[in-house]
């Protein structure tokens, strides 16, 4: 059953004296609707089932794909995965099965984005706060990642390591509450 917009529903409708029934599915969204009516004629149970599927498809988020382990992972990308800090705010850099990475706060809400490889060891912001920005792992002479450069944001492995590259530097007295400054 084609309902327009390239959407196809499959299923079955039937009746017996005193009963009407319809079962329709939309495989691409993993949705199904069942309509049963205690009547010999009247309601268009097939149309109602199709409308129910349309409402759910429009109003509810899709079910996430089942997790599957990656068959192979790039070790240079894996070394980027894990906790990073912007100041004292913890972020997680997650390596996706699609080869991209996602940067998001580990607690609460904040700036987040997905990134795709740019082909030169950097990553391009695909969405979110860092849309279009370049995420660049900065390496030392031995090739170890020292920090992440993301526009004007510098992410480090420690929240306030004195030897980390932090814009504006780090106060020698460390992080203090606003009332303790001075």
mmCIF file of C-alpha atoms in Angstrom, residues 37-145:
data_model
loop_
_atom_site.group_PDB
_atom_site.id
_atom_site.type_symbol
_atom_site.label_atom_id
_atom_site.label_comp_id
_atom_site.label_asym_id
_atom_site.label_seq_id
_atom_site.Cartn_x
_atom_site.Cartn_y
_atom_site.Cartn_z
ATOM 1 C CA UNK A 37 -13.512 -2.777 15.211
ATOM 2 C CA UNK A 38 -16.579 -4.618 16.436
ATOM 3 C CA UNK A 39 -18.787 -3.808 13.470
ATOM 4 C CA UNK A 40 -19.674 -5.303 10.123
ATOM 5 C CA UNK A 41 -19.093 -2.107 8.136
ATOM 6 C CA UNK A 42 -18.271 1.524 8.613
ATOM 7 C CA UNK A 43 -14.839 2.581 9.775
ATOM 8 C CA UNK A 44 -12.023 2.491 7.249
ATOM 9 C CA UNK A 45 -9.680 0.466 9.437
ATOM 10 C CA UNK A 46 -6.898 0.426 6.820
ATOM 11 C CA UNK A 47 -6.914 4.214 6.526
ATOM 12 C CA UNK A 48 -6.975 4.570 10.303
ATOM 13 C CA UNK A 49 -3.972 2.217 10.692
ATOM 14 C CA UNK A 50 -2.044 4.165 8.032
ATOM 15 C CA UNK A 51 -2.874 7.461 9.755
ATOM 16 C CA UNK A 52 -1.702 6.099 13.132
ATOM 17 C CA UNK A 53 1.644 5.086 11.606
ATOM 18 C CA UNK A 54 1.998 8.540 10.044
ATOM 19 C CA UNK A 55 1.315 10.280 13.362
ATOM 20 C CA UNK A 56 3.880 8.191 15.242
ATOM 21 C CA UNK A 57 6.498 8.553 12.479
ATOM 22 C CA UNK A 58 6.112 12.335 12.590
ATOM 23 C CA UNK A 59 5.880 12.824 16.362
ATOM 24 C CA UNK A 60 8.215 10.230 17.876
ATOM 25 C CA UNK A 61 11.981 9.897 17.477
ATOM 26 C CA UNK A 62 13.237 6.896 15.551
ATOM 27 C CA UNK A 63 14.573 3.931 17.464
ATOM 28 C CA UNK A 64 18.379 3.914 17.535
ATOM 29 C CA UNK A 65 20.176 1.269 15.535
ATOM 30 C CA UNK A 66 21.371 -1.741 17.466
ATOM 31 C CA UNK A 67 24.930 -1.422 18.724
ATOM 32 C CA UNK A 68 27.449 -3.456 16.779
ATOM 33 C CA UNK A 69 31.148 -3.634 17.541
ATOM 34 C CA UNK A 70 33.460 -2.046 15.015
ATOM 35 C CA UNK A 71 35.319 -4.538 12.869
ATOM 36 C CA UNK A 72 38.383 -2.307 12.753
ATOM 37 C CA UNK A 73 39.403 0.982 14.383
ATOM 38 C CA UNK A 74 42.057 3.513 13.451
ATOM 39 C CA UNK A 75 44.548 3.635 16.365
ATOM 40 C CA UNK A 76 45.302 7.331 15.696
ATOM 41 C CA UNK A 77 41.626 8.094 16.208
ATOM 42 C CA UNK A 78 41.260 5.776 19.201
ATOM 43 C CA UNK A 79 43.994 7.691 21.038
ATOM 44 C CA UNK A 80 41.764 10.784 20.796
ATOM 45 C CA UNK A 81 38.778 9.069 22.436
ATOM 46 C CA UNK A 82 38.070 9.697 26.079
ATOM 47 C CA UNK A 83 37.877 12.621 28.478
ATOM 48 C CA UNK A 84 39.029 16.119 27.530
ATOM 49 C CA UNK A 85 38.670 19.363 29.454
ATOM 50 C CA UNK A 86 37.817 22.852 28.353
ATOM 51 C CA UNK A 87 38.946 24.738 31.461
ATOM 52 C CA UNK A 88 37.410 22.627 34.211
ATOM 53 C CA UNK A 89 34.448 21.393 32.152
ATOM 54 C CA UNK A 90 34.744 17.685 31.239
ATOM 55 C CA UNK A 91 33.919 16.614 27.682
ATOM 56 C CA UNK A 92 33.964 13.182 26.083
ATOM 57 C CA UNK A 93 35.283 12.526 22.591
ATOM 58 C CA UNK A 94 33.533 9.427 21.242
ATOM 59 C CA UNK A 95 34.648 7.451 18.211
ATOM 60 C CA UNK A 96 31.702 6.364 16.053
ATOM 61 C CA UNK A 97 31.279 3.267 13.932
ATOM 62 C CA UNK A 98 30.847 5.567 10.912
ATOM 63 C CA UNK A 99 34.465 6.759 11.304
ATOM 64 C CA UNK A 100 33.468 10.131 12.749
ATOM 65 C CA UNK A 101 33.858 11.479 16.268
ATOM 66 C CA UNK A 102 31.479 13.273 18.610
ATOM 67 C CA UNK A 103 32.462 15.784 21.283
ATOM 68 C CA UNK A 104 29.920 16.387 24.031
ATOM 69 C CA UNK A 105 29.839 17.410 27.703
ATOM 70 C CA UNK A 106 30.128 14.535 30.145
ATOM 71 C CA UNK A 107 27.714 16.242 32.549
ATOM 72 C CA UNK A 108 24.724 18.454 31.906
ATOM 73 C CA UNK A 109 24.286 20.435 28.744
ATOM 74 C CA UNK A 110 26.795 22.404 26.744
ATOM 75 C CA UNK A 111 28.526 22.757 23.424
ATOM 76 C CA UNK A 112 28.459 19.530 21.431
ATOM 77 C CA UNK A 113 29.031 18.476 17.840
ATOM 78 C CA UNK A 114 29.812 15.592 15.545
ATOM 79 C CA UNK A 115 32.865 15.693 13.298
ATOM 80 C CA UNK A 116 33.861 13.922 10.096
ATOM 81 C CA UNK A 117 37.429 13.272 8.928
ATOM 82 C CA UNK A 118 38.811 15.997 6.660
ATOM 83 C CA UNK A 119 41.478 13.678 5.234
ATOM 84 C CA UNK A 120 44.500 15.554 6.573
ATOM 85 C CA UNK A 121 44.402 14.422 10.213
ATOM 86 C CA UNK A 122 41.831 17.070 11.134
ATOM 87 C CA UNK A 123 38.069 16.850 11.568
ATOM 88 C CA UNK A 124 35.311 19.126 10.241
ATOM 89 C CA UNK A 125 32.310 20.041 12.414
ATOM 90 C CA UNK A 126 29.205 18.411 10.986
ATOM 91 C CA UNK A 127 26.580 19.944 13.284
ATOM 92 C CA UNK A 128 25.925 21.540 16.641
ATOM 93 C CA UNK A 129 27.895 24.392 18.167
ATOM 94 C CA UNK A 130 31.045 23.600 16.187
ATOM 95 C CA UNK A 131 29.386 23.303 12.757
ATOM 96 C CA UNK A 132 32.050 23.932 10.092
ATOM 97 C CA UNK A 133 34.874 24.353 12.630
ATOM 98 C CA UNK A 134 38.141 22.399 12.362
ATOM 99 C CA UNK A 135 39.091 20.026 15.184
ATOM 100 C CA UNK A 136 42.867 19.581 15.074
ATOM 101 C CA UNK A 137 44.818 17.212 17.335
ATOM 102 C CA UNK A 138 48.103 18.947 18.209
ATOM 103 C CA UNK A 139 51.041 16.548 18.581
ATOM 104 C CA UNK A 140 54.448 16.911 20.192
ATOM 105 C CA UNK A 141 57.771 15.969 18.558
ATOM 106 C CA UNK A 142 57.222 12.279 19.417
ATOM 107 C CA UNK A 143 53.744 12.298 17.851
ATOM 108 C CA UNK A 144 51.758 12.171 21.109
ATOM 109 C CA UNK A 145 48.626 14.319 21.268
#
